[in-house]
mmCIF file of C-alpha atoms in Angstrom:
data_model
loop_
_atom_site.group_PDB
_atom_site.id
_atom_site.type_symbol
_atom_site.label_atom_id
_atom_site.label_comp_id
_atom_site.label_asym_id
_atom_site.label_seq_id
_atom_site.Cartn_x
_atom_site.Cartn_y
_atom_site.Cartn_z
ATOM 1 C CA MET Y 22 20.943 4.466 72.655
ATOM 2 C CA THR Y 23 20.596 5.665 76.213
ATOM 3 C CA LEU Y 24 22.171 9.004 77.090
ATOM 4 C CA ASP Y 25 22.568 10.854 80.363
ATOM 5 C CA VAL Y 26 21.719 14.455 79.543
ATOM 6 C CA LEU Y 27 22.911 17.096 82.038
ATOM 7 C CA TYR Y 28 21.963 20.762 82.390
ATOM 8 C CA PHE Y 29 23.790 23.445 84.326
ATOM 9 C CA ALA Y 30 23.245 27.014 85.602
ATOM 10 C CA TRP Y 31 20.279 28.897 84.099
ATOM 11 C CA LEU Y 32 19.642 26.106 81.612
ATOM 12 C CA ARG Y 33 19.105 23.690 84.533
ATOM 13 C CA GLU Y 34 16.743 26.188 86.147
ATOM 14 C CA ARG Y 35 14.759 26.789 82.968
ATOM 15 C CA ILE Y 36 14.363 23.113 82.170
ATOM 16 C CA GLY Y 37 13.703 22.329 85.789
ATOM 17 C CA LEU Y 38 16.000 19.379 86.323
ATOM 18 C CA PRO Y 39 19.748 18.762 86.571
ATOM 19 C CA ARG Y 40 19.900 15.534 84.565
ATOM 20 C CA GLU Y 41 17.742 12.976 82.856
ATOM 21 C CA ARG Y 42 18.102 9.711 80.960
ATOM 22 C CA VAL Y 43 17.087 9.984 77.310
ATOM 23 C CA GLU Y 44 16.426 7.225 74.792
ATOM 24 C CA THR Y 45 17.397 8.555 71.407
ATOM 25 C CA ASP Y 46 18.583 7.702 67.914
ATOM 26 C CA ALA Y 47 20.045 11.189 67.416
ATOM 27 C CA ALA Y 48 23.196 11.123 65.270
ATOM 28 C CA THR Y 49 24.510 14.490 66.365
ATOM 29 C CA VAL Y 50 24.173 16.934 69.262
ATOM 30 C CA ALA Y 51 21.991 19.148 67.038
ATOM 31 C CA ASP Y 52 19.641 16.169 66.402
ATOM 32 C CA LEU Y 53 19.376 15.589 70.146
ATOM 33 C CA VAL Y 54 18.554 19.271 70.701
ATOM 34 C CA ALA Y 55 15.851 19.033 68.016
ATOM 35 C CA GLU Y 56 14.325 16.020 69.779
ATOM 36 C CA LEU Y 57 14.374 17.758 73.158
ATOM 37 C CA THR Y 58 12.902 21.021 71.883
ATOM 38 C CA ALA Y 59 10.070 19.119 70.189
ATOM 39 C CA ARG Y 60 9.060 17.640 73.558
ATOM 40 C CA GLU Y 61 7.867 20.634 75.550
ATOM 41 C CA ASP Y 62 7.924 24.404 75.551
ATOM 42 C CA ARG Y 63 10.398 24.643 78.420
ATOM 43 C CA TYR Y 64 13.008 22.876 76.286
ATOM 44 C CA ALA Y 65 12.191 24.997 73.253
ATOM 45 C CA VAL Y 66 12.584 28.155 75.341
ATOM 46 C CA ALA Y 67 15.814 26.959 76.964
ATOM 47 C CA PHE Y 68 17.415 25.958 73.634
ATOM 48 C CA GLN Y 69 16.109 28.984 71.720
ATOM 49 C CA ASP Y 70 19.544 30.518 71.135
ATOM 50 C CA LEU Y 71 22.218 27.882 70.653
ATOM 51 C CA LYS Y 72 24.863 30.580 70.298
ATOM 52 C CA ALA Y 73 24.311 31.319 73.980
ATOM 53 C CA LEU Y 74 24.985 27.686 74.920
ATOM 54 C CA ARG Y 75 27.922 25.305 75.070
ATOM 55 C CA VAL Y 76 27.953 21.528 74.916
ATOM 56 C CA ALA Y 77 30.214 18.763 76.220
ATOM 57 C CA VAL Y 78 30.045 15.165 75.008
ATOM 58 C CA ASP Y 79 31.478 12.678 77.487
ATOM 59 C CA GLN Y 80 32.899 15.635 79.411
ATOM 60 C CA GLU Y 81 34.813 17.143 76.515
ATOM 61 C CA LEU Y 82 33.769 20.500 75.066
ATOM 62 C CA THR Y 83 32.576 20.174 71.486
ATOM 63 C CA ASP Y 84 30.272 21.734 68.855
ATOM 64 C CA PHE Y 85 26.577 21.300 68.200
ATOM 65 C CA ASP Y 86 27.293 19.497 64.925
ATOM 66 C CA ALA Y 87 29.444 16.889 66.708
ATOM 67 C CA PRO Y 88 28.438 13.252 66.160
ATOM 68 C CA LEU Y 89 27.163 11.385 69.220
ATOM 69 C CA GLY Y 90 28.635 8.025 68.177
ATOM 70 C CA THR Y 91 28.925 5.883 71.286
ATOM 71 C CA ALA Y 92 28.553 8.824 73.678
ATOM 72 C CA ARG Y 93 27.169 8.138 77.171
ATOM 73 C CA GLU Y 94 26.800 11.654 78.533
ATOM 74 C CA VAL Y 95 25.885 15.003 76.962
ATOM 75 C CA ALA Y 96 25.950 18.212 79.005
ATOM 76 C CA PHE Y 97 24.443 21.560 78.013
ATOM 77 C CA PHE Y 98 25.311 24.829 79.742
ATOM 78 C CA PRO Y 99 25.811 28.576 79.255
ATOM 79 C CA PRO Y 100 29.314 29.955 78.622
ATOM 80 C CA MET Y 101 31.475 29.198 81.656
ATOM 81 C CA THR Y 102 32.382 31.807 84.250
ATOM 82 C CA GLY Y 103 35.263 30.341 86.170
ATOM 83 C CA GLY Y 104 38.219 32.051 87.762
ATOM 84 C CA MET B 17 51.020 19.406 89.404
ATOM 85 C CA ASP B 18 48.363 19.869 92.086
ATOM 86 C CA ILE B 19 44.739 20.399 91.016
ATOM 87 C CA ARG B 20 41.995 20.739 93.623
ATOM 88 C CA VAL B 21 38.258 21.363 93.307
ATOM 89 C CA GLN B 22 36.671 21.858 96.697
ATOM 90 C CA ALA B 23 33.876 23.526 98.650
ATOM 91 C CA GLU B 24 36.074 24.201 101.676
ATOM 92 C CA PRO B 25 37.984 27.463 102.179
ATOM 93 C CA PHE B 26 41.764 27.393 101.829
ATOM 94 C CA ASP B 27 44.634 29.450 103.210
ATOM 95 C CA ALA B 28 46.318 31.103 100.220
ATOM 96 C CA GLY B 29 49.397 32.110 102.236
ATOM 97 C CA ALA B 30 49.941 28.595 103.546
ATOM 98 C CA GLU B 31 49.347 27.155 100.069
ATOM 99 C CA LEU B 32 51.908 29.542 98.576
ATOM 100 C CA ASN B 33 54.558 28.575 101.168
ATOM 101 C CA ARG B 34 53.896 24.882 100.695
ATOM 102 C CA PHE B 35 53.978 25.227 96.894
ATOM 103 C CA ALA B 36 57.191 27.243 96.944
ATOM 104 C CA ALA B 37 58.875 24.582 99.107
ATOM 105 C CA ARG B 38 57.927 21.652 96.848
ATOM 106 C CA ARG B 39 60.747 22.151 94.362
ATOM 107 C CA GLY B 40 64.190 23.427 95.214
ATOM 108 C CA ASP B 41 65.047 24.283 91.620
ATOM 109 C CA SER B 42 62.376 26.962 91.123
ATOM 110 C CA GLY B 43 63.756 30.483 91.094
ATOM 111 C CA ALA B 44 60.364 32.126 90.578
ATOM 112 C CA VAL B 45 56.841 31.595 91.870
ATOM 113 C CA VAL B 46 53.855 33.611 90.663
ATOM 114 C CA THR B 47 50.428 33.358 92.324
ATOM 115 C CA PHE B 48 47.029 34.785 91.514
ATOM 116 C CA SER B 49 44.059 34.740 93.894
ATOM 117 C CA GLY B 50 40.471 35.454 92.901
ATOM 118 C CA LEU B 51 38.150 36.832 95.581
ATOM 119 C CA VAL B 52 34.402 37.381 95.785
ATOM 120 C CA ARG B 53 34.015 41.069 94.968
ATOM 121 C CA ASP B 54 31.181 43.040 96.490
ATOM 122 C CA ASP B 55 30.134 45.650 93.942
ATOM 123 C CA GLY B 56 27.373 46.723 96.333
ATOM 124 C CA GLY B 57 24.584 44.703 97.796
ATOM 125 C CA LEU B 58 26.058 41.245 97.189
ATOM 126 C CA HIS B 59 24.945 38.822 99.889
ATOM 127 C CA HIS B 60 26.788 35.786 98.596
ATOM 128 C CA MET B 61 27.870 33.992 95.464
ATOM 129 C CA GLU B 62 26.937 30.472 94.468
ATOM 130 C CA ILE B 63 29.373 28.631 92.241
ATOM 131 C CA GLU B 64 28.032 25.620 90.410
ATOM 132 C CA HIS B 65 30.324 23.200 88.594
ATOM 133 C CA TYR B 66 30.243 19.978 86.556
ATOM 134 C CA PRO B 67 31.740 17.430 88.937
ATOM 135 C CA GLY B 68 32.564 14.819 86.300
ATOM 136 C CA MET B 69 34.371 17.280 84.081
ATOM 137 C CA THR B 70 35.910 19.972 86.286
ATOM 138 C CA ALA B 71 39.095 18.300 87.512
ATOM 139 C CA LYS B 72 39.726 16.853 84.047
ATOM 140 C CA ALA B 73 39.312 20.276 82.375
ATOM 141 C CA LEU B 74 41.590 21.971 84.928
ATOM 142 C CA THR B 75 44.244 19.259 84.464
ATOM 143 C CA GLU B 76 44.097 19.655 80.672
ATOM 144 C CA ILE B 77 44.530 23.442 80.982
ATOM 145 C CA ALA B 78 47.492 22.997 83.361
ATOM 146 C CA GLU B 79 49.049 20.422 81.020
ATOM 147 C CA ARG B 80 48.798 22.898 78.148
ATOM 148 C CA ALA B 81 50.639 25.474 80.236
ATOM 149 C CA GLN B 82 53.329 22.938 81.123
ATOM 150 C CA ALA B 83 53.757 21.991 77.468
ATOM 151 C CA ARG B 84 54.189 25.621 76.499
ATOM 152 C CA TRP B 85 56.448 26.987 79.269
ATOM 153 C CA ASP B 86 59.314 25.444 81.169
ATOM 154 C CA LEU B 87 57.452 25.123 84.471
ATOM 155 C CA ARG B 88 58.686 23.320 87.551
ATOM 156 C CA ASP B 89 55.209 23.006 89.060
ATOM 157 C CA VAL B 90 51.586 24.193 88.769
ATOM 158 C CA LEU B 91 48.896 24.588 91.451
ATOM 159 C CA VAL B 92 45.208 25.237 90.792
ATOM 160 C CA ILE B 93 42.636 25.409 93.606
ATOM 161 C CA HIS B 94 39.037 26.306 92.672
ATOM 162 C CA ARG B 95 36.114 26.362 95.073
ATOM 163 C CA HIS B 96 32.419 25.754 94.457
ATOM 164 C CA GLY B 97 29.305 26.244 96.562
ATOM 165 C CA LYS B 98 28.307 29.260 98.638
ATOM 166 C CA LEU B 99 30.938 31.997 99.075
ATOM 167 C CA ARG B 100 30.603 35.330 100.859
ATOM 168 C CA PRO B 101 32.197 38.662 99.807
ATOM 169 C CA GLY B 102 35.911 38.716 100.487
ATOM 170 C CA GLU B 103 36.300 34.943 100.428
ATOM 171 C CA GLN B 104 38.890 33.301 98.198
ATOM 172 C CA ILE B 105 37.306 31.678 95.163
ATOM 173 C CA MET B 106 40.411 30.252 93.590
ATOM 174 C CA MET B 107 44.157 30.510 93.233
ATOM 175 C CA VAL B 108 46.761 29.499 90.707
ATOM 176 C CA ALA B 109 50.489 29.283 91.298
ATOM 177 C CA THR B 110 53.233 28.602 88.798
ATOM 178 C CA ALA B 111 56.893 27.862 89.488
ATOM 179 C CA SER B 112 59.723 28.156 87.004
ATOM 180 C CA ALA B 113 63.440 28.846 86.879
ATOM 181 C CA HIS B 114 62.885 32.499 85.920
ATOM 182 C CA ARG B 115 59.945 34.876 86.314
ATOM 183 C CA ALA B 116 58.918 35.398 82.688
ATOM 184 C CA ALA B 117 57.614 31.865 82.227
ATOM 185 C CA ALA B 118 55.880 31.878 85.636
ATOM 186 C CA PHE B 119 54.047 35.165 84.888
ATOM 187 C CA ALA B 120 53.039 34.139 81.387
ATOM 188 C CA ALA B 121 51.804 30.714 82.466
ATOM 189 C CA ALA B 122 49.746 32.163 85.344
ATOM 190 C CA ASP B 123 48.158 34.635 82.930
ATOM 191 C CA PHE B 124 47.401 31.823 80.470
ATOM 192 C CA LEU B 125 45.907 29.660 83.224
ATOM 193 C CA MET B 126 43.603 32.472 84.340
ATOM 194 C CA ASP B 127 42.391 33.204 80.800
ATOM 195 C CA TYR B 128 41.544 29.548 80.262
ATOM 196 C CA LEU B 129 39.990 29.023 83.704
ATOM 197 C CA LYS B 130 37.661 31.961 83.023
ATOM 198 C CA SER B 131 36.020 30.488 79.950
ATOM 199 C CA ARG B 132 37.048 26.819 79.614
ATOM 200 C CA ALA B 133 36.624 25.429 83.133
ATOM 201 C CA PRO B 134 33.021 24.324 83.840
ATOM 202 C CA PHE B 135 32.065 26.725 86.623
ATOM 203 C CA TRP B 136 29.079 29.068 86.684
ATOM 204 C CA LYS B 137 28.707 31.953 89.134
ATOM 205 C CA LYS B 138 25.431 33.207 90.514
ATOM 206 C CA GLU B 139 25.215 36.429 92.505
ATOM 207 C CA VAL B 140 22.631 36.589 95.263
ATOM 208 C CA THR B 141 21.586 40.036 96.521
ATOM 209 C CA GLY B 142 18.698 41.271 98.640
ATOM 210 C CA ASP B 143 16.724 41.744 95.399
ATOM 211 C CA GLY B 144 17.161 38.223 94.093
ATOM 212 C CA ALA B 145 19.689 36.096 92.257
ATOM 213 C CA GLU B 146 21.322 36.488 88.874
ATOM 214 C CA TRP B 147 23.726 34.320 86.852
ATOM 215 C CA VAL B 148 26.931 36.116 85.955
ATOM 216 C CA ALA B 149 27.153 36.432 82.164
ATOM 217 C CA ALA B 150 30.387 35.551 80.405
ATOM 218 C CA LYS B 151 32.078 38.565 78.832
ATOM 219 C CA ASP B 152 33.053 38.741 75.175
ATOM 220 C CA THR B 153 36.430 40.032 76.354
ATOM 221 C CA ASP B 154 36.981 36.764 78.293
ATOM 222 C CA GLU B 155 36.544 34.729 75.128
ATOM 223 C CA ALA B 156 38.646 37.201 73.108
ATOM 224 C CA ALA B 157 41.428 36.903 75.703
ATOM 225 C CA LEU B 158 42.061 33.335 74.556
ATOM 226 C CA ASP B 159 43.158 34.634 71.136
ATOM 227 C CA ARG B 160 46.263 36.072 72.822
ATOM 228 C CA TRP B 161 47.553 32.521 73.218
#
């Protein structure tokens, strides 16, 4: 499947791009992270501590063990600092 | 319900007056405004957000507040982009028949906006730029609800 993968805040800066299109067979968010981190060091460094990151699938907050199913968009970011 | 995500500044006083006039049956209006605080040396703040998700997340948070308290109306305005010290970042307003629901709902909205709305703050000083880290107390605050 084709996914739009988005990065925000320091994760975007560390990976060096705000979004990219990814071809993947990943079944879960964790599988997708494993594929990304295997690519290049900058991904491995950025995703080193998943506890410091949050994920949204199709713009809904979820967990790293969430299935991707028919998802179109996955976003990774640090804990939010709104307000 | 009025939810706005914008780069432009807004006039909190004018927004309050407009909000208070929207419903004649509200006996109580509570507002909260968040400003860019200068703890010393702050040049400006950059607020990044997730355009596809932000308005949806704010609406869901406001709907939760409306489901929980008997509110006549809810207003949320949250800015993004470059903001200087003293500028308004955001405001919430809640209207209800009596003050208890309006205060509680405004408090709830702020707790959820802090850690469930997709905004990220970066502080830029003369020495460089640093992302603001989320506080454990912000996450713990959600347990109150």
